[in-house]
Amino acid sequence: MLYQKEEPILNGQSSCAENFRCAFSPATFDLSAQVAIEKISELLRREKIEGVTLEQPEDLMSEARGLMTAHSGSDAPFDPERFSKIIDLYFRTSIKVGSTGYMARQFSSVFPVAAVFDMITAISPQPASFYEAGQLANVADKIIAEEFARRIGWDPDTCDMITTSGGSLANLTAVLAARNDRLYASWKTGVTRRNGTPAIAVGDDIHYSVCRVPGIIGIGQDNIIRLPLNDRRQICVRRAIPILREALAEGKDIFCLVISAGTTPVGAIDPLEELADFAEEHGIWLHVDAAHCGAFLLSERLRPRLRGIERADSFCIDAHKTLFVPALCTLLFYRDRAKARGAFSQEASYVFDHHENSMTRFESGAKNFECTKRPAILNLWLIWAMFGPQVIAQKLEYLVDLTWDAYSYLSSLPDFATVHEPEANILCFEYKPKGLDSIQISELQLALRDAIRDGGRFFISKVEIEGRNVLRIVMMNHEIEMDHIAALIFEIRSRAAEIMKSWEVRALDATMVAQ
Amino acid sequence: MLYQKEEPILNGQSSCAENFRCAFSPATFDLSAQVAIEKISELLRREKIEGVTLEQPEDLMSEARGLMTAHSGSDAPFDPERFSKIIDLYFRTSIKVGSTGYMARQFSSVFPVAAVFDMITAISPQPASFYEAGQLANVADKIIAEEFARRIGWDPDTCDMITTSGGSLANLTAVLAARNDRLYASWKTGVTRRNGTPAIAVGDDIHYSVCRVPGIIGIGQDNIIRLPLNDRRQICVRRAIPILREALAEGKDIFCLVISAGTTPVGAIDPLEELADFAEEHGIWLHVDAAHCGAFLLSERLRPRLRGIERADSFCIDAHKTLFVPALCTLLFYRDRAKARGAFSQEASYVFDHHENSMTRFESGAKNFECTKRPAILNLWLIWAMFGPQVIAQKLEYLVDLTWDAYSYLSSLPDFATVHEPEANILCFEYKPKGLDSIQISELQLALRDAIRDGGRFFISKVEIEGRNVLRIVMMNHEIEMDHIAALIFEIRSRAAEIMKSWEVRALDATMVAQ
């Protein structure tokens, strides 16, 4: 007496049913995959000095709409031409991470095999918060955690690592764990007070996502204590300690200190040891936003720059930045495993079994924010398995060396000034031709950033350092050599000459109008 | 006088340099992509009645470690065999979303072309929070927002939509916007009070991520007001309203009401209209977690089930659930565009330009949590462009019809009991053979879930409903037909017979021991 469906959706003869079948069919996969592979293969071999092509949103929107053809019955169900055009449009409007002219941001090209694996995890999803649904991802978490524990100097049996979707989420999670640990019952009753107004201290160049955290978790932005920087743009311990002591004395209950290993503007690594001393002395949770430089742990040569990180209560690494795997993949480490469960805390019968068993003990769901989570850790494990972690270390070392060389070179030029000694692969500098005052110099950098970007060969960024604009390059592409830096310098000088000429014309026009 | 690198990393002759070159080479992409495509093509065509194969974590870990061979100089740099084995291991331990035996969770197989596009966005990242870095993604956000606005009945010029990484993050973001709007200055000073203790009301079956929100944002879990459900497992308005009124009278300042369109346990849609009336009357922000059922907006036939959602202040849809694109891709809608900027609020010179221009006006960074964000919206836009939204609607309608048919059929069987009338594609039921008491029935469902899973042909889930275990099926695969439901029923009856037999033996043994 089984109910029979009259017309299963896949069996109809209409063009509509045909379109539906096509949308899900293995043949569409085969065909679209071949198109994509050709396009990617071309991209990876492309002549590689190009910047970014910025288009006006309205123009781009109308082009995108043009690709959204209405589907009439007469259309071929899967149109490889249109798919090909969509890929072209995507690549055309992308930042060119494979170009040797790309020096603007902390996004890298990824290991190609990891991008391929992203297609595997997309077609066969393993939501990784739960062992039942994401077995291999939960196992890979443990393997990668152990690999890092050894390099940090932590006992793999008592520390913990969870994978989460981005540095912002890792920082939020860690500060929540800190809040729930130090301000007892905050999770249950709302933010509680121990002996003062709860506050968080951060370095002045901390990532903006960390500055959002007190706003999010009910502490309030007013209760961020910003610590001053030294001329390397690290937290200046000499000046920071008195500020921290004063804040404590004035009734600020600093329960968490968030510092950086690799600030976004310049890549500075805060003095980890000295700040760990202070945190320890005052029972403050120390979290290190090592999104950018935590990857140095993989290099024998670079690891010493992170000395002291083993004393942090927690720290994170963006694997999609400096471990060169697809976004989003952030590793959040806890020195004390028991604290990892403090960030969130509750149950749901359909997801968390009441009784831990050999399987649920392995899963991360109770410790990470996401319910559905990509098994992104597998991309990292894959690189480890296929090539070994040394390929990551080699790339990092090359990029850091290259940045140092660029720094040395720029420092030797009379018309350039470097802003800091680089500790990582980020370098800030100014182009300072003679005869301009400091306001004009700052304006020039901004104009240069835009002119260079619009020129389409190089793509660099700018940041504000103490109220003035400076240029910023981030070395993320290991195919960049000093010749490319030299070419950039040539470009900067030429563009600057053009910009200053246009200023003179403008000034002359203004004078003539005034006369 | 340009500094010359002695030995660029790509030019060395050592096996180490060879391994490095191989890890990044286009040839490795070509080779690994071909391996992956063959594997996926096989997977998509595989005989499709299979459940999940659960392995002990320790066994799986040692197998995974076995694939992490140390790389000696003599190794072939890229080993397609090993890559192939890794893919096999991944598929073997995956939930089989393409199997007609898969009925356990809300994860779906995705449109194959979207999975292919995930490889494109992985190889050429477009961090989508910023227009400069993710032009097409920010434009696609606007296009998709307009498509939905039309279907919601909102003015596309005054509403807003942002893409974010998961339903949990969308719910957090919306409730933060609510808190910052209703509890003025909470962002700046920490949670403020208007006229009572800030509180959030939710339906009793709300997703666990929503229950975490008060814990996270400083309101406290004690200040969640849980609303009772009717026998369809929707919020029971008749009983909920007095509870809400009483809470208000007792000094709870309910600033946000979070309800569901598609609860996780049973897929229930709360009475949107009536709850919108109450929220409006009391100035309460209404957020609808429509992660699961918001997709009904795309179907003429199913859309009426969401009547009232246009009165919500905000709601979200998990595109990686019921729009069938890869995770994580959640759409968060705001009725009033101005409120979308309220969730987070600050600046960072290296990311947010001080002055809005035609480009930055398009970008989402100030409104979404992530700094680095996958351009996941493009997968959805791609489906729209290639096949039109009707393929999504057709699949949804099929799944909802199938679930209703399964419900009708199970209701007609003497040894089964359905728990609710399904409103979506989720159905809960019990197998109730004669002669068992209610505790035994509940134990039987749990044992059945495990036995069926371990049998390896079907994969279903269980939830707790009012303290008892019930079985749960989620129809996410449009290749499932009523024959598969019939086969599941057969499986349930056989497994139950085995389980009850083992209980009898155990009881007999116990009796004999006692004698």
Coordinates of N, CA and C in Angstrom, one line a residue, chain B residues 134-295:
Chain B
G134 N 37.0 42.5 -3.5 CA 35.9 41.6 -3.9 C 34.8 42.3 -4.6
Q135 N 35.2 42.8 -5.8 CA 34.2 43.6 -6.6 C 32.9 42.8 -6.9
L136 N 33.1 41.7 -7.5 CA 32.0 41.0 -8.1 C 31.1 40.5 -6.9
A137 N 31.7 40.1 -5.8 CA 30.9 39.6 -4.7 C 30.0 40.7 -4.1
N138 N 30.6 41.9 -4.0 CA 29.8 43.0 -3.5 C 28.6 43.4 -4.4
V139 N 28.9 43.2 -5.7 CA 27.8 43.5 -6.7 C 26.8 42.4 -6.6
A140 N 27.2 41.2 -6.5 CA 26.3 40.0 -6.4 C 25.4 40.1 -5.2
D141 N 26.0 40.6 -4.1 CA 25.2 40.8 -2.9 C 24.0 41.7 -3.2
K142 N 24.3 42.8 -4.0 CA 23.2 43.7 -4.3 C 22.1 43.1 -5.2
I143 N 22.6 42.3 -6.2 CA 21.7 41.7 -7.1 C 20.8 40.7 -6.4
I144 N 21.4 39.9 -5.6 CA 20.6 38.9 -4.9 C 19.7 39.5 -3.9
A145 N 20.1 40.6 -3.2 CA 19.3 41.3 -2.3 C 18.0 41.9 -3.0
E146 N 18.2 42.4 -4.2 CA 17.1 42.9 -5.0 C 16.1 41.8 -5.4
E147 N 16.7 40.7 -5.8 CA 15.9 39.5 -6.2 C 15.0 39.1 -5.0
F148 N 15.6 39.1 -3.8 CA 14.8 38.6 -2.6 C 13.8 39.7 -2.2
A149 N 14.3 41.0 -2.2 CA 13.4 42.1 -1.8 C 12.1 42.0 -2.5
R150 N 12.2 41.8 -3.8 CA 10.9 41.7 -4.6 C 10.0 40.6 -4.1
R151 N 10.6 39.5 -3.7 CA 9.8 38.4 -3.2 C 9.3 38.5 -1.8
I152 N 10.1 39.3 -1.0 CA 9.6 39.6 0.4 C 8.5 40.6 0.4
G153 N 8.6 41.5 -0.6 CA 7.7 42.7 -0.6 C 8.3 43.9 0.0
W154 N 9.6 44.0 0.0 CA 10.4 45.1 0.6 C 10.8 46.0 -0.5
D155 N 11.0 47.3 -0.2 CA 11.6 48.2 -1.2 C 13.1 48.0 -1.2
P156 N 13.6 47.6 -2.4 CA 15.1 47.3 -2.5 C 16.0 48.5 -2.1
D157 N 15.4 49.7 -2.2 CA 16.2 50.9 -1.9 C 16.3 51.2 -0.4
T158 N 15.5 50.5 0.4 CA 15.5 50.9 1.9 C 15.8 49.7 2.7
C159 N 15.8 48.4 2.1 CA 16.2 47.3 2.9 C 17.7 47.0 2.7
D160 N 18.2 46.0 3.3 CA 19.6 45.6 3.2 C 19.8 44.1 3.3
M161 N 20.8 43.6 2.7 CA 21.2 42.2 2.9 C 22.7 42.1 2.9
I162 N 23.2 41.4 3.9 CA 24.6 41.1 3.9 C 24.8 39.6 3.9
T163 N 25.9 39.1 3.3 CA 26.3 37.7 3.3 C 27.2 37.5 4.5
T164 N 27.0 36.4 5.2 CA 27.9 36.2 6.3 C 28.2 34.7 6.4
S165 N 29.1 34.3 7.3 CA 29.6 32.9 7.4 C 28.8 32.1 8.4
G166 N 27.6 31.8 8.0 CA 26.8 30.8 8.9 C 25.7 31.5 9.6
G167 N 24.7 30.6 9.9 CA 23.5 31.1 10.6 C 23.8 31.6 12.0
S168 N 24.7 30.9 12.7 CA 25.1 31.3 14.0 C 25.6 32.8 14.0
L169 N 26.4 33.1 13.0 CA 27.0 34.4 12.9 C 25.9 35.4 12.5
A170 N 25.0 35.0 11.7 CA 23.9 35.9 11.3 C 23.0 36.2 12.4
N171 N 22.7 35.2 13.2 CA 21.8 35.4 14.4 C 22.5 36.3 15.4
L172 N 23.8 36.1 15.6 CA 24.5 37.0 16.6 C 24.5 38.4 16.0
T173 N 24.7 38.6 14.8 CA 24.8 39.9 14.2 C 23.5 40.6 14.3
A174 N 22.4 39.9 14.0 CA 21.1 40.6 14.1 C 20.7 40.9 15.5
V175 N 21.0 40.1 16.5 CA 20.7 40.4 17.9 C 21.5 41.5 18.4
L176 N 22.8 41.6 17.9 CA 23.6 42.8 18.3 C 23.1 44.1 17.7
A177 N 22.6 44.0 16.5 CA 22.0 45.2 15.9 C 20.8 45.6 16.7
A178 N 20.0 44.6 17.2 CA 18.8 44.9 18.0 C 19.2 45.5 19.3
R179 N 20.2 44.9 20.0 CA 20.7 45.4 21.3 C 21.2 46.8 21.1
N180 N 22.0 47.1 20.1 CA 22.6 48.4 20.0 C 21.6 49.4 19.6
D181 N 20.5 49.0 19.0 CA 19.4 49.9 18.6 C 18.5 50.2 19.8
R182 N 18.1 49.2 20.5 CA 17.1 49.3 21.6 C 17.8 49.7 22.9
L183 N 19.0 49.2 23.2 CA 19.6 49.6 24.4 C 20.8 50.5 24.1
Y184 N 20.4 51.7 23.9 CA 21.3 52.8 23.4 C 22.6 52.8 24.1
A185 N 23.7 53.0 23.4 CA 25.0 53.1 24.0 C 25.6 51.8 24.5
S186 N 24.9 50.7 24.3 CA 25.5 49.4 24.8 C 26.9 49.1 24.2
W187 N 27.0 49.5 22.9 CA 28.2 49.2 22.2 C 29.4 50.0 22.9
K188 N 29.1 51.2 23.3 CA 30.1 52.1 23.8 C 30.4 51.8 25.3
T189 N 29.4 51.6 26.1 CA 29.6 51.6 27.5 C 29.5 50.3 28.2
G190 N 29.1 49.3 27.4 CA 28.7 48.0 28.0 C 27.2 48.0 28.1
V191 N 26.6 46.8 28.3 CA 25.1 46.7 28.2 C 24.4 47.7 29.1
T192 N 23.5 48.5 28.5 CA 22.8 49.5 29.3 C 21.4 49.0 29.6
R193 N 20.8 49.7 30.5 CA 19.4 49.3 30.9 C 18.5 50.5 30.5
R194 N 17.3 50.1 30.0 CA 16.3 51.1 29.7 C 15.3 51.1 30.9
N195 N 14.4 50.1 30.9 CA 13.5 50.1 32.0 C 13.4 48.7 32.5
G196 N 14.5 48.1 32.8 CA 14.4 46.7 33.4 C 15.6 46.0 33.0
T197 N 15.6 44.7 33.3 CA 16.7 43.8 32.9 C 16.6 43.4 31.5
P198 N 17.6 43.7 30.7 CA 17.6 43.3 29.3 C 17.3 41.8 29.1
A199 N 16.4 41.4 28.2 CA 16.1 40.0 28.0 C 15.8 39.8 26.6
I200 N 15.9 38.5 26.2 CA 15.6 38.1 24.9 C 14.6 36.9 25.0
A201 N 13.5 37.0 24.2 CA 12.5 35.9 24.2 C 12.7 35.0 22.9
V202 N 12.6 33.7 23.1 CA 12.8 32.7 22.0 C 11.8 31.6 22.2
G203 N 11.5 30.9 21.1 CA 10.7 29.7 21.1 C 11.5 28.6 21.8
D204 N 10.8 27.6 22.3 CA 11.5 26.6 23.1 C 12.4 25.7 22.2
D205 N 12.1 25.7 20.9 CA 12.9 24.8 20.0 C 13.9 25.7 19.2
I206 N 14.2 26.9 19.6 CA 15.1 27.7 18.9 C 16.5 27.0 18.8
H207 N 17.2 27.4 17.7 CA 18.5 26.8 17.5 C 19.5 27.1 18.6
Y208 N 20.4 26.2 19.0 CA 21.3 26.4 20.1 C 22.1 27.6 19.9
S209 N 22.4 28.0 18.7 CA 23.3 29.2 18.5 C 22.6 30.4 19.0
V210 N 21.3 30.5 18.9 CA 20.6 31.7 19.4 C 20.6 31.7 20.9
C211 N 20.6 30.5 21.5 CA 20.6 30.5 23.0 C 22.0 30.9 23.5
R212 N 23.0 30.8 22.7 CA 24.3 31.2 23.1 C 24.4 32.8 23.1
V213 N 23.6 33.4 22.2 CA 23.8 34.8 22.0 C 23.7 35.7 23.3
P214 N 22.7 35.5 24.1 CA 22.7 36.3 25.4 C 23.9 36.1 26.2
G215 N 24.5 34.8 26.2 CA 25.7 34.6 26.9 C 26.8 35.3 26.3
I216 N 26.9 35.4 25.0 CA 28.0 36.1 24.3 C 27.9 37.6 24.5
I217 N 26.7 38.2 24.3 CA 26.6 39.7 24.2 C 26.4 40.4 25.5
G218 N 26.6 39.6 26.6 CA 26.6 40.3 27.9 C 25.2 40.4 28.6
I219 N 24.2 39.7 28.0 CA 22.9 39.8 28.6 C 22.7 38.7 29.6
G220 N 23.3 37.6 29.3 CA 23.3 36.4 30.3 C 22.2 35.4 29.9
Q221 N 22.5 34.2 30.1 CA 21.6 33.1 29.7 C 20.4 33.1 30.6
D222 N 20.5 33.6 31.8 CA 19.3 33.7 32.7 C 18.3 34.6 32.2
N223 N 18.6 35.5 31.3 CA 17.7 36.4 30.7 C 17.1 36.0 29.3
I224 N 17.1 34.7 29.1 CA 16.4 34.2 28.0 C 15.0 33.8 28.5
I225 N 14.0 34.2 27.8 CA 12.6 33.8 28.1 C 12.2 32.8 27.1
R226 N 12.0 31.6 27.5 CA 11.7 30.5 26.5 C 10.1 30.4 26.4
L227 N 9.7 30.4 25.2 CA 8.2 30.4 25.0 C 7.7 29.0 24.7
P228 N 6.6 28.6 25.3 CA 6.1 27.2 25.1 C 5.6 27.0 23.6
L229 N 5.5 25.7 23.3 CA 5.2 25.3 21.9 C 3.8 24.7 21.9
N230 N 3.2 24.7 20.8 CA 1.9 24.0 20.6 C 2.2 22.6 20.0
D231 N 1.2 21.8 19.7 CA 1.5 20.4 19.3 C 2.1 20.3 17.9
R232 N 2.1 21.5 17.2 CA 2.9 21.5 15.9 C 4.3 21.9 16.2
R233 N 4.7 22.1 17.4 CA 6.0 22.5 17.9 C 6.4 23.9 17.4
Q234 N 5.3 24.7 17.1 CA 5.5 26.2 16.9 C 5.3 26.9 18.3
I235 N 5.8 28.1 18.3 CA 5.5 28.9 19.5 C 3.9 29.0 19.7
C236 N 3.4 28.6 20.9 CA 2.0 28.7 21.1 C 1.6 30.1 21.5
V237 N 1.1 30.8 20.6 CA 0.8 32.2 20.9 C -0.1 32.4 22.1
R238 N -1.1 31.6 22.2 CA -2.1 31.7 23.3 C -1.4 31.7 24.6
R239 N -0.4 30.7 24.8 CA 0.3 30.6 26.0 C 1.5 31.6 26.1
A240 N 2.1 31.9 25.0 CA 3.3 32.7 25.0 C 3.0 34.2 25.4
I241 N 1.9 34.7 24.9 CA 1.6 36.2 25.1 C 1.5 36.5 26.6
P242 N 0.8 35.7 27.4 CA 0.7 36.0 28.9 C 2.1 35.9 29.5
I243 N 2.9 35.0 29.0 CA 4.3 34.8 29.6 C 5.1 36.1 29.3
L244 N 5.0 36.5 28.1 CA 5.7 37.7 27.7 C 5.2 38.9 28.5
R245 N 3.9 39.1 28.6 CA 3.4 40.2 29.3 C 3.8 40.2 30.8
E246 N 3.8 39.0 31.4 CA 4.2 38.9 32.8 C 5.7 39.2 32.9
A247 N 6.5 38.8 32.0 CA 7.9 39.1 32.1 C 8.1 40.6 32.0
L248 N 7.4 41.2 31.1 CA 7.5 42.7 31.0 C 7.1 43.4 32.3
A249 N 6.0 42.9 32.8 CA 5.5 43.5 34.1 C 6.5 43.3 35.2
E250 N 7.2 42.1 35.2 CA 8.1 41.9 36.2 C 9.5 42.5 36.0
G251 N 9.6 43.4 35.0 CA 10.8 44.2 34.9 C 11.8 43.6 33.9
K252 N 11.4 42.6 33.1 CA 12.3 42.2 32.1 C 12.1 43.1 30.9
D253 N 13.2 43.6 30.4 CA 13.1 44.5 29.2 C 13.4 43.7 28.0
I254 N 12.4 43.1 27.4 CA 12.5 42.2 26.3 C 12.8 43.1 25.0
F255 N 14.0 43.2 24.6 CA 14.3 44.1 23.5 C 14.3 43.3 22.2
C256 N 14.3 42.0 22.2 CA 14.4 41.2 21.0 C 13.7 39.9 21.2
L257 N 12.9 39.6 20.1 CA 12.2 38.3 20.1 C 12.7 37.5 18.9
V258 N 13.3 36.4 19.2 CA 13.9 35.6 18.1 C 13.0 34.3 17.9
I259 N 12.4 34.2 16.7 CA 11.6 33.1 16.4 C 12.1 32.4 15.2
S260 N 11.5 31.2 14.9 CA 12.0 30.4 13.8 C 11.1 30.2 12.7
A261 N 11.7 30.2 11.5 CA 11.0 29.7 10.3 C 11.7 28.4 9.9
G262 N 11.3 27.3 10.5 CA 12.0 26.1 10.3 C 12.9 25.7 11.5
T263 N 12.3 25.2 12.6 CA 13.1 24.8 13.7 C 13.9 23.6 13.3
T264 N 15.0 23.5 14.0 CA 15.9 22.4 13.7 C 15.3 21.0 14.0
P265 N 14.7 20.9 15.2 CA 14.1 19.5 15.4 C 13.1 19.1 14.4
V266 N 12.1 19.9 14.2 CA 10.9 19.4 13.3 C 10.6 20.3 12.1
G267 N 11.3 21.4 12.0 CA 11.1 22.3 10.8 C 9.8 23.2 11.0
A268 N 9.4 23.4 12.2 CA 8.2 24.2 12.4 C 8.5 25.7 12.1
I269 N 7.4 26.3 11.6 CA 7.4 27.8 11.4 C 6.6 28.4 12.4
D270 N 7.2 29.3 13.2 CA 6.4 30.0 14.2 C 5.3 30.9 13.6
P271 N 4.3 31.2 14.3 CA 3.2 32.1 13.8 C 3.7 33.5 13.6
L272 N 4.2 33.8 12.4 CA 4.9 35.0 12.2 C 4.0 36.3 12.4
E273 N 2.8 36.2 11.8 CA 2.0 37.4 11.9 C 1.6 37.8 13.3
E274 N 1.2 36.8 14.1 CA 0.7 37.1 15.5 C 1.9 37.6 16.3
L275 N 3.1 37.0 16.1 CA 4.2 37.4 16.9 C 4.7 38.8 16.5
A276 N 4.6 39.1 15.2 CA 4.9 40.4 14.7 C 4.0 41.5 15.3
D277 N 2.7 41.1 15.4 CA 1.8 42.0 16.1 C 2.3 42.4 17.5
F278 N 2.6 41.3 18.3 CA 3.1 41.6 19.6 C 4.3 42.4 19.7
A279 N 5.3 42.1 18.8 CA 6.6 42.8 18.8 C 6.3 44.2 18.5
E280 N 5.5 44.5 17.5 CA 5.2 45.9 17.0 C 4.6 46.7 18.2
E281 N 3.6 46.1 18.8 CA 2.9 46.7 19.9 C 3.9 47.1 21.0
H282 N 4.9 46.3 21.3 CA 5.8 46.6 22.4 C 7.2 47.1 22.0
G283 N 7.3 47.5 20.7 CA 8.6 48.0 20.3 C 9.8 47.1 20.4
I284 N 9.4 45.8 20.2 CA 10.5 44.7 20.3 C 11.0 44.4 18.9
W285 N 12.3 44.3 18.8 CA 13.0 43.9 17.6 C 12.6 42.4 17.3
L286 N 12.1 42.2 16.1 CA 11.7 40.8 15.7 C 12.7 40.3 14.7
H287 N 13.4 39.2 15.2 CA 14.4 38.5 14.3 C 13.9 37.1 14.0
V288 N 13.8 36.7 12.8 CA 13.4 35.4 12.4 C 14.6 34.6 12.0
D289 N 14.9 33.5 12.7 CA 15.9 32.6 12.3 C 15.3 31.7 11.2
A290 N 15.3 32.1 10.0 CA 14.8 31.4 8.8 C 15.8 30.7 8.1
A291 N 16.9 30.3 8.8 CA 18.0 29.6 8.2 C 17.5 28.4 7.3
H292 N 16.6 27.7 7.8 CA 16.1 26.5 7.1 C 15.0 26.8 6.1
C293 N 14.0 27.6 6.5 CA 12.8 27.7 5.6 C 12.7 29.1 4.8
G294 N 13.7 30.0 5.1 CA 13.6 31.2 4.4 C 13.7 31.1 2.9
A295 N 14.3 30.0 2.5 CA 14.4 29.6 1.0 C 13.0 29.5 0.4

